[in-house]
Short mmCIF file of C-alpha atoms (C1' of nucleotides) in Angstrom, two decimals:
data_model
loop_
_atom_site.label_atom_id
_atom_site.label_comp_id
_atom_site.label_asym_id
_atom_site.label_seq_id
_atom_site.Cartn_x
_atom_site.Cartn_y
_atom_site.Cartn_z
CA MET B 1 -9.31 5.28 -22.81
CA LEU B 2 -6.09 7.50 -23.88
CA GLU B 3 -8.24 10.37 -22.78
CA VAL B 4 -8.33 9.22 -18.48
CA PHE B 5 -3.91 9.28 -19.22
CA LYS B 6 -4.27 12.80 -20.79
CA LYS B 7 -6.09 13.77 -18.36
CA TYR B 8 -4.28 12.30 -15.15
CA ILE B 9 -1.01 14.07 -16.61
CA ASN B 10 -2.65 17.91 -17.63
CA ASP B 11 -4.05 17.09 -13.81
CA LYS B 12 -0.32 17.07 -12.23
CA THR B 13 2.13 18.79 -14.84
CA SER B 14 1.63 21.90 -17.75
CA LEU B 15 3.14 19.16 -20.35
CA PRO B 16 2.87 20.98 -23.93
CA GLU B 17 -0.17 19.03 -26.32
CA GLU B 18 3.54 17.77 -28.03
CA ASP B 19 4.84 15.77 -25.67
CA LEU B 20 2.11 14.39 -24.22
CA ASN B 21 1.79 13.57 -27.62
CA GLU B 22 4.67 11.63 -27.77
CA ILE B 23 4.66 10.00 -24.73
CA LEU B 24 1.16 8.57 -26.55
CA SER B 25 3.05 7.47 -29.33
CA TYR B 26 5.04 4.56 -27.37
CA ALA B 27 1.95 3.60 -25.83
CA ILE B 28 0.43 0.30 -25.83
CA ILE B 29 -2.64 -0.61 -24.67
CA LYS B 30 -3.88 -3.94 -22.70
CA LYS B 31 -7.22 -4.76 -21.74
CA LEU B 32 -7.42 -7.79 -19.07
CA ARG B 33 -10.72 -9.19 -18.07
CA ARG B 34 -11.49 -9.87 -13.80
CA ARG B 35 -8.78 -12.30 -12.69
CA GLN B 36 -6.25 -12.47 -15.55
CA PHE B 37 -3.21 -11.26 -15.04
CA LEU B 38 -0.72 -8.79 -15.78
CA LEU B 39 2.02 -9.85 -14.77
CA GLN B 40 2.92 -13.51 -13.05
CA GLU B 41 5.37 -15.03 -10.77
CA GLY B 42 9.04 -16.10 -12.05
CA ASP B 43 8.12 -13.50 -15.32
CA ILE B 44 10.07 -10.46 -15.68
CA TRP B 45 8.65 -7.52 -15.60
CA ARG B 46 9.96 -4.75 -18.45
CA TYR B 47 7.19 -1.96 -18.00
CA ASN B 48 5.41 1.06 -16.91
CA ALA B 49 1.79 0.74 -16.46
CA PHE B 50 -0.79 3.25 -16.09
CA ILE B 51 -4.32 2.20 -14.48
CA CYS B 52 -7.27 3.62 -16.77
CA SER B 53 -9.78 1.44 -15.96
CA GLY B 54 -10.44 -1.07 -13.49
CA PHE B 55 -8.52 -2.16 -10.58
CA VAL B 56 -5.07 -5.18 -10.27
CA ARG B 57 -4.08 -6.37 -6.93
CA THR B 58 -0.34 -7.44 -6.48
CA TYR B 59 0.28 -10.17 -4.48
CA SER B 60 3.31 -12.89 -3.60
CA VAL B 61 2.42 -16.57 -2.42
CA ASP B 62 4.66 -18.53 0.16
CA ASP B 63 5.29 -21.89 0.75
CA LYS B 64 2.38 -22.77 2.24
CA GLY B 65 0.25 -20.98 -0.70
CA THR B 66 -1.18 -17.93 1.23
CA GLU B 67 -1.12 -14.94 -0.10
CA HIS B 68 0.22 -11.73 0.86
CA ILE B 69 -1.24 -8.51 -0.39
CA MET B 70 1.49 -5.74 -1.44
CA ASN B 71 -0.45 -3.33 -3.03
CA PHE B 72 -3.95 -2.26 -4.84
CA SER B 73 -3.50 -0.50 -8.33
CA PRO B 74 -7.16 1.53 -8.98
CA GLU B 75 -7.50 3.08 -12.25
CA ASN B 76 -5.15 6.37 -12.17
CA TYR B 77 -2.71 4.77 -10.35
CA TRP B 78 0.56 3.12 -11.37
CA THR B 79 1.43 -0.68 -11.30
CA GLY B 80 4.23 -2.65 -11.80
CA ASP B 81 7.23 -4.69 -9.99
CA ARG B 82 10.27 -1.46 -9.16
CA GLU B 83 12.79 -4.46 -8.61
CA SER B 84 12.07 -7.46 -11.29
CA LEU B 85 12.14 -3.69 -13.65
CA THR B 86 15.51 -1.78 -12.38
CA ASN B 87 17.34 -5.74 -11.74
CA GLU B 88 15.72 -7.28 -14.65
CA THR B 89 15.79 -10.37 -12.00
CA PRO B 90 12.46 -12.93 -11.80
CA SER B 91 9.55 -11.10 -9.96
CA LYS B 92 8.54 -12.30 -6.97
CA PHE B 93 4.64 -10.86 -7.63
CA ASN B 94 1.75 -11.60 -9.50
CA ILE B 95 -0.49 -8.51 -10.95
CA GLU B 96 -4.21 -9.43 -11.06
CA ALA B 97 -7.19 -7.56 -12.03
CA LEU B 98 -9.95 -7.84 -9.66
CA GLU B 99 -12.03 -6.26 -12.15
CA ASN B 100 -11.94 -6.12 -16.07
CA THR B 101 -9.35 -3.40 -16.59
CA GLU B 102 -7.41 -0.87 -19.31
CA VAL B 103 -3.83 -0.42 -18.83
CA LEU B 104 -1.48 1.71 -20.73
CA LEU B 105 1.65 0.01 -21.32
CA ILE B 106 5.63 1.94 -21.67
CA LYS B 107 8.54 0.01 -22.61
CA LYS B 108 10.74 0.08 -20.09
CA GLN B 109 13.32 1.69 -22.61
CA ASP B 110 11.03 3.95 -24.53
CA PHE B 111 9.74 4.94 -20.77
CA GLU B 112 13.67 5.87 -19.54
CA MET B 113 14.16 7.69 -23.18
CA LEU B 114 10.90 9.62 -22.32
CA CYS B 115 12.05 10.87 -18.86
CA LYS B 116 15.38 12.35 -20.20
CA LYS B 117 13.63 13.93 -23.00
CA ILE B 118 10.88 14.96 -21.49
CA PRO B 119 12.26 16.90 -17.75
CA LEU B 120 9.00 17.27 -17.28
CA PHE B 121 7.27 14.41 -17.37
CA ASN B 122 10.95 13.28 -15.44
CA ASN B 123 9.89 15.69 -12.11
CA LEU B 124 6.05 13.74 -12.46
CA ILE B 125 7.05 10.38 -12.37
CA ASN B 126 9.66 11.13 -9.38
CA ASN B 127 7.05 13.17 -7.45
CA ILE B 128 5.12 9.63 -7.99
CA LEU B 129 7.70 7.83 -6.55
CA HIS B 130 7.56 10.43 -3.58
CA LYS B 131 4.54 10.09 -2.70
CA SER B 132 4.99 6.02 -3.06
CA PHE B 133 8.07 6.49 -0.40
CA LEU B 134 5.42 8.35 1.80
CA THR B 135 3.11 5.97 1.47
CA SER B 136 5.14 2.90 2.27
CA GLN B 137 6.93 4.33 5.79
CA SER B 138 3.10 5.14 6.43
CA ARG B 139 2.26 1.32 5.87
CA ILE B 140 5.62 -0.10 7.86
CA HIS B 141 4.85 2.23 10.44
CA SER B 142 2.02 1.20 11.05
CA SER B 143 2.71 -2.47 10.63
CA ILE B 144 5.44 -2.55 13.82
CA SER B 145 3.40 0.16 16.46
CA GLN B 146 -0.85 -0.56 15.83
CA SER B 147 -2.86 -3.49 17.14
CA SER B 148 -4.48 -5.36 14.29
CA GLU B 149 -7.76 -3.87 14.64
CA ASP B 150 -5.79 -0.31 15.03
CA LYS B 151 -4.48 -1.15 11.56
CA TYR B 152 -7.89 -2.34 10.01
CA ASN B 153 -9.37 1.17 11.60
CA ASN B 154 -6.19 2.88 9.60
CA PHE B 155 -6.33 1.22 6.42
CA VAL B 156 -9.99 2.09 6.38
CA LEU B 157 -9.23 5.74 6.99
CA LYS B 158 -6.98 5.81 4.08
CA PHE B 159 -7.78 3.85 1.60
CA PRO B 160 -12.50 4.08 2.03
CA THR B 161 -12.97 3.74 -1.27
CA ILE B 162 -10.40 0.48 -1.56
CA ALA B 163 -12.07 -0.86 1.39
CA ASN B 164 -15.27 -1.01 -0.17
CA ARG B 165 -13.75 -2.52 -3.30
CA VAL B 166 -12.71 -5.31 -1.85
CA PRO B 167 -13.44 -9.06 -0.05
CA GLN B 168 -12.77 -8.60 3.11
CA HIS B 169 -10.09 -11.28 3.38
CA MET B 170 -7.77 -9.01 1.04
CA ILE B 171 -7.78 -6.13 3.23
CA ALA B 172 -7.05 -9.03 5.72
CA SER B 173 -3.88 -9.63 3.56
CA TYR B 174 -2.85 -6.21 3.25
CA ILE B 175 -2.83 -5.20 6.30
CA GLY B 176 -0.76 -9.11 7.72
CA ILE B 177 -3.83 -11.04 9.54
CA SER B 178 -5.52 -14.14 9.10
CA PRO B 179 -8.87 -13.69 7.83
CA GLU B 180 -10.29 -15.11 10.74
CA THR B 181 -9.07 -12.38 13.15
CA LEU B 182 -10.45 -10.14 10.80
CA SER B 183 -14.09 -10.75 11.06
CA ARG B 184 -13.81 -11.04 14.73
CA ILE B 185 -12.47 -7.59 15.15
CA ARG B 186 -14.53 -6.18 12.78
CA SER B 187 -17.53 -8.11 15.08
CA GLN B 188 -16.97 -7.33 18.41
CA ALA B 189 -16.03 -4.21 16.98
CA THR B 190 -19.45 -3.26 15.68
CA LYS B 191 -20.81 -4.49 19.94
CA LYS B 192 -19.31 -1.78 20.87
CA MET T 1 34.74 15.10 6.66
CA LEU T 2 33.58 17.02 3.50
CA GLU T 3 35.61 14.47 2.30
CA VAL T 4 33.22 11.72 2.80
CA PHE T 5 30.65 13.10 1.06
CA LYS T 6 32.80 14.00 -1.46
CA LYS T 7 34.16 10.47 -2.08
CA TYR T 8 30.67 9.52 -1.85
CA ILE T 9 28.75 11.47 -4.68
CA ASN T 10 32.07 10.74 -6.40
CA ASP T 11 31.19 6.87 -6.56
CA LYS T 12 27.96 7.62 -7.70
CA THR T 13 28.42 9.42 -10.43
CA SER T 14 30.75 11.85 -12.09
CA LEU T 15 29.72 15.40 -11.29
CA PRO T 16 32.20 18.06 -12.58
CA GLU T 17 34.51 19.56 -9.31
CA GLU T 18 32.74 22.93 -9.95
CA ASP T 19 29.30 21.83 -9.55
CA LEU T 20 30.45 19.59 -6.21
CA ASN T 21 32.29 22.55 -4.45
CA GLU T 22 29.23 24.40 -5.02
CA ILE T 23 26.96 22.15 -3.38
CA LEU T 24 29.41 21.77 -1.11
CA SER T 25 29.46 25.35 -0.69
CA TYR T 26 26.28 25.04 0.87
CA ALA T 27 26.66 22.18 3.11
CA ILE T 28 25.92 23.45 7.13
CA ILE T 29 28.43 20.20 9.75
CA LYS T 30 26.93 19.28 12.80
CA LYS T 31 27.92 17.44 14.99
CA LEU T 32 26.37 15.26 17.81
CA ARG T 33 27.81 13.36 20.53
CA ARG T 34 25.72 9.92 21.32
CA ARG T 35 22.11 10.62 22.77
CA GLN T 36 22.21 13.88 21.29
CA PHE T 37 18.91 14.70 18.99
CA LEU T 38 19.52 15.89 15.41
CA LEU T 39 14.95 15.88 14.81
CA GLN T 40 12.10 15.63 17.76
CA GLU T 41 9.20 15.03 17.51
CA GLY T 42 6.71 18.07 17.31
CA ASP T 43 9.67 19.93 15.17
CA ILE T 44 9.66 20.48 11.57
CA TRP T 45 12.05 18.91 9.11
CA ARG T 46 13.88 21.39 7.28
CA TYR T 47 17.14 19.75 5.70
CA ASN T 48 18.68 16.83 3.62
CA ALA T 49 20.92 15.21 5.96
CA PHE T 50 23.80 13.26 4.94
CA ILE T 51 25.68 10.87 7.18
CA CYS T 52 29.46 11.48 7.19
CA SER T 53 30.39 9.43 10.06
CA GLY T 54 29.01 7.82 13.71
CA PHE T 55 24.89 6.34 13.46
CA VAL T 56 21.79 7.94 13.97
CA ARG T 57 18.01 6.01 14.27
CA THR T 58 14.77 7.48 13.39
CA TYR T 59 12.12 6.39 16.39
CA SER T 60 8.56 7.30 17.08
CA VAL T 61 6.97 6.97 20.85
CA ASP T 62 3.43 5.56 20.98
CA ASP T 63 0.51 6.75 23.62
CA LYS T 64 2.70 4.17 25.85
CA GLY T 65 5.97 5.39 25.76
CA THR T 66 7.66 2.42 23.22
CA GLU T 67 9.14 3.46 20.73
CA HIS T 68 9.00 2.07 17.41
CA ILE T 69 12.10 2.20 14.91
CA MET T 70 11.55 3.78 11.65
CA ASN T 71 15.11 3.61 10.66
CA PHE T 72 18.66 3.31 11.06
CA SER T 73 20.78 5.27 9.28
CA PRO T 74 24.88 5.06 9.46
CA GLU T 75 27.49 6.63 7.38
CA ASN T 76 27.19 7.65 3.82
CA TYR T 77 23.70 7.47 4.18
CA TRP T 78 20.54 9.85 4.14
CA THR T 79 18.45 10.63 6.58
CA GLY T 80 15.32 12.84 8.03
CA ASP T 81 11.92 12.76 7.36
CA ARG T 82 10.69 13.18 3.90
CA GLU T 83 7.17 13.63 5.27
CA SER T 84 7.68 16.61 7.46
CA LEU T 85 10.31 18.38 5.27
CA THR T 86 7.28 17.99 1.99
CA ASN T 87 3.82 18.95 3.64
CA GLU T 88 5.90 21.78 6.06
CA THR T 89 3.95 19.63 9.20
CA PRO T 90 5.85 19.01 12.89
CA SER T 91 7.72 15.64 12.95
CA LYS T 92 6.58 12.72 13.94
CA PHE T 93 9.86 11.01 14.58
CA ASN T 94 13.01 11.37 16.64
CA ILE T 95 16.37 11.54 14.76
CA GLU T 96 18.86 9.85 17.28
CA ALA T 97 22.72 9.85 17.58
CA LEU T 98 24.36 5.98 18.22
CA GLU T 99 27.37 6.92 18.07
CA ASN T 100 28.83 10.71 17.71
CA THR T 101 28.47 11.64 14.25
CA GLU T 102 28.91 13.63 12.28
CA VAL T 103 26.09 15.48 9.44
CA LEU T 104 26.29 17.45 6.47
CA LEU T 105 23.36 19.61 6.43
CA ILE T 106 21.88 20.95 2.97
CA LYS T 107 18.25 23.36 3.67
CA LYS T 108 15.31 22.60 1.87
CA GLN T 109 15.45 25.79 -0.64
CA ASP T 110 19.16 24.94 -1.49
CA PHE T 111 18.87 22.31 -1.87
CA GLU T 112 16.03 22.23 -4.30
CA MET T 113 18.35 24.75 -6.10
CA LEU T 114 20.57 22.00 -6.50
CA CYS T 115 18.38 19.54 -8.06
CA LYS T 116 17.56 22.09 -10.38
CA LYS T 117 20.13 23.41 -10.88
CA ILE T 118 22.20 20.39 -11.18
CA PRO T 119 20.17 17.58 -13.29
CA LEU T 120 23.49 14.72 -12.64
CA PHE T 121 21.83 15.58 -9.05
CA ASN T 122 18.91 15.44 -9.53
CA ASN T 123 19.57 11.66 -10.72
CA LEU T 124 21.77 11.08 -7.49
CA ILE T 125 18.73 12.06 -5.72
CA ASN T 126 16.15 10.16 -7.68
CA ASN T 127 18.23 7.40 -7.65
CA ILE T 128 18.36 7.78 -3.85
CA LEU T 129 14.69 7.38 -3.02
CA HIS T 130 13.79 4.47 -6.03
CA LYS T 131 16.83 2.67 -3.62
CA SER T 132 15.12 3.51 -0.38
CA PHE T 133 11.18 2.82 -2.02
CA LEU T 134 12.93 -0.47 -2.45
CA THR T 135 14.30 -0.90 0.21
CA SER T 136 10.60 -0.16 1.87
CA GLN T 137 8.80 -2.69 -0.22
CA SER T 138 11.40 -5.60 1.06
CA ARG T 139 10.90 -4.25 4.56
CA ILE T 140 6.51 -4.65 4.04
CA HIS T 141 6.63 -7.57 2.58
CA SER T 142 8.52 -9.44 4.93
CA SER T 143 6.38 -7.63 7.93
CA ILE T 144 3.30 -9.21 6.53
CA SER T 145 4.75 -12.43 5.18
CA GLN T 146 6.66 -13.67 7.96
CA SER T 147 7.11 -14.83 11.27
CA SER T 148 8.83 -13.13 13.31
CA GLU T 149 11.87 -15.97 13.49
CA ASP T 150 11.88 -15.43 9.92
CA LYS T 151 11.82 -11.26 10.03
CA TYR T 152 14.64 -11.15 12.76
CA ASN T 153 17.29 -13.74 9.74
CA ASN T 154 15.66 -11.70 7.24
CA PHE T 155 17.55 -8.49 9.13
CA VAL T 156 20.59 -9.92 9.66
CA LEU T 157 20.87 -11.14 6.79
CA LYS T 158 20.17 -7.70 4.99
CA PHE T 159 21.53 -5.47 7.60
CA PRO T 160 24.83 -7.88 9.54
CA THR T 161 26.71 -4.24 10.19
CA ILE T 162 23.39 -2.77 11.94
CA ALA T 163 23.12 -6.28 13.60
CA ASN T 164 26.60 -5.63 15.02
CA ARG T 165 25.98 -2.23 15.94
CA VAL T 166 22.95 -1.66 17.44
CA PRO T 167 21.74 -3.50 20.83
CA GLN T 168 19.29 -6.62 20.69
CA HIS T 169 16.03 -4.91 21.72
CA MET T 170 15.97 -2.10 18.63
CA ILE T 171 16.80 -4.81 16.07
CA ALA T 172 13.37 -5.90 17.92
CA SER T 173 11.89 -2.41 17.83
CA TYR T 174 12.49 -1.87 13.88
CA ILE T 175 11.06 -5.11 13.34
CA GLY T 176 7.90 -4.74 14.84
CA ILE T 177 7.98 -7.76 18.35
CA SER T 178 8.95 -7.33 21.90
CA PRO T 179 12.30 -7.21 23.25
CA GLU T 180 11.49 -10.40 25.71
CA THR T 181 10.07 -12.34 22.18
CA LEU T 182 13.26 -11.58 20.46
CA SER T 183 15.33 -12.96 23.03
CA ARG T 184 13.57 -15.90 23.65
CA ILE T 185 14.04 -16.74 19.51
CA ARG T 186 17.55 -16.33 19.21
CA SER T 187 17.74 -19.02 22.13
CA GLN T 188 15.63 -21.74 20.91
CA ALA T 189 17.54 -20.98 17.22
CA THR T 190 20.89 -21.56 19.11
CA LYS T 191 19.31 -24.75 20.36
CA LYS T 192 18.80 -26.07 17.31
"C1'" DT J 1 -30.82 -22.03 -13.57
"C1'" DA J 2 -28.00 -25.07 -11.81
"C1'" DA J 3 -23.42 -26.32 -9.75
"C1'" DA J 4 -19.58 -24.49 -8.26
"C1'" DA J 5 -16.70 -20.46 -6.22
"C1'" DA J 6 -15.91 -17.11 -3.31
"C1'" DC J 7 -16.75 -14.84 0.97
"C1'" DG J 8 -17.51 -14.13 5.69
"C1'" DT J 9 -18.63 -15.85 10.01
"C1'" DT J 10 -18.18 -18.88 14.02
"C1'" DG J 11 -16.13 -22.65 17.74
"C1'" DA J 12 -12.69 -25.12 18.86
"C1'" DC J 13 -8.14 -25.02 20.41
"C1'" DA J 14 -3.11 -24.32 19.93
"C1'" DT J 15 0.77 -21.01 18.78
"C1'" DT J 16 2.48 -17.00 19.41
"C1'" DT J 17 3.41 -13.09 21.57
"C1'" DG J 18 3.19 -9.00 24.91
"C1'" DT J 19 3.26 -8.43 30.16
"C1'" DC J 20 5.20 -7.56 34.09
"C1'" DA J 21 8.99 -8.45 36.86
"C1'" DA J 22 13.03 -10.12 38.67
"C1'" DG J 23 18.08 -10.78 38.14
"C1'" DA J 24 22.79 -10.59 36.86
"C1'" DG J 25 25.95 -9.16 34.16
"C1'" DT J 26 28.07 -4.85 30.93
"C1'" DT J 27 29.04 -0.06 30.10
"C1'" DT J 28 28.65 4.94 31.52
"C1'" DT J 29 28.54 8.34 33.98
"C1'" DT J 30 29.78 10.63 38.00
"C1'" DA W 1 36.30 3.77 42.03
"C1'" DA W 2 31.54 3.39 43.36
"C1'" DA W 3 27.01 4.53 41.08
"C1'" DA W 4 23.67 4.50 38.19
"C1'" DA W 5 21.94 3.21 33.74
"C1'" DC W 6 21.03 0.15 30.55
"C1'" DT W 7 21.22 -4.78 28.16
"C1'" DC W 8 19.83 -9.17 27.90
"C1'" DT W 9 17.45 -13.39 29.69
"C1'" DT W 10 14.38 -16.23 32.23
"C1'" DG W 11 9.59 -17.45 34.22
"C1'" DA W 12 4.94 -17.40 35.09
"C1'" DC W 13 0.57 -15.72 33.10
"C1'" DA W 14 -2.52 -13.21 30.05
"C1'" DA W 15 -3.60 -11.50 25.50
"C1'" DA W 16 -3.66 -11.93 21.15
"C1'" DT W 17 -3.62 -14.40 16.76
"C1'" DG W 18 -3.29 -18.30 13.49
"C1'" DT W 19 -5.75 -22.69 12.73
"C1'" DC W 20 -8.99 -26.12 10.86
"C1'" DA W 21 -13.28 -27.16 10.02
"C1'" DA W 22 -18.86 -26.33 9.64
"C1'" DC W 23 -21.96 -23.37 7.50
"C1'" DG W 24 -25.42 -20.46 5.58
"C1'" DT W 25 -24.76 -17.12 2.40
"C1'" DT W 26 -23.99 -14.73 -2.24
"C1'" DT W 27 -21.62 -14.43 -6.70
"C1'" DT W 28 -20.09 -16.16 -11.22
"C1'" DT W 29 -18.95 -19.87 -14.08
"C1'" DA W 30 -20.89 -23.64 -17.17
#
DNA sequence: TAAAAACGTTGACATTTGTCAAGAGTTTTT
DNA sequence: AAAAACTCTTGACAAATGTCAACGTTTTTA
């Protein structure tokens, strides 16, 4: 369980054993069953969260009750709500386990302290932020420039494992189209 | 000219004078006239760029010749193409001055060296990345959950000065709708 | 194992949006 | 000052997408 996190850190950077152990000493383990929530709209998010196993989604619900998926986070990825964490404001999002999931949590203050104390860890975290930013940019570019069909193909191309792991209507939600439209796009594509 | 940058840094962090001067010693000043390019598609972007005065836009051009605006960067903001800079791959984007513009450039290697050498500067830069990420997330959420009209209102609300500074069709491009649709949305809105 | 919930598909129809073309007003360039 | 380029609007029409409802299938839950 902690092994997953250790392996992740060791793959990403050469952190001394003792630093890694210090980080782990602040880790809180949380197990979620399918459909359980890690965060609910209106609550303030106060952690950094690493998915050791399983799979979660981050989504909002609008006035009409429609869900909009901001993110999928499988094992070896981080999740959370940066906005709520930073500003200490109620979150607009829900984070829900799509499968039974094990999460490693580190409290905001502990996390900040660790970043200050361990520069290599700080670098690692900033690298992740950097990658997340690039991913966001790519998604924005897709959203303003591509057709629905291209958005879907692009999604499957970039996230093949996720595409195979979630129901189709969640992909539709992620790319911002209705499930019916996605269904039609797919059936038309196979005719070709 | 350099004063703008100095003021920016001093407003954001309390950096010793000598550190600031070291940073400035690597600065390259570039002046752009309206419609001149800071970066052209296909070139590799090798700098970090701070806009001291003026205004630029980052956009791509698709197969049909349609432009898609990724970003507006007025004075006191950073610009560039992080993807091209990081991976040293040809950029998909153009960065063009919308007004006569003064840019402060720092070469990638110099910039990285400065970040390593001056932790406060590193923190500042990571804070900017953090804010950029939050802005991206907000734009993504808008793009998957809002109607065109709401996207427009949201844009004007969040970036009132930019909305007043650029032609309408560029706002349309930024939010991912056609200029005609935006024109109609606006005219219908005023009827209410 | 029976009931309930979730999932994907399809049809019918309404709504939104894009496309193309024209024109009037404005700004920029020469 | 005239010409050119740009900007926004509008109409007519086509294309894309959303909505609602129904249905069969699969998966989950009790």
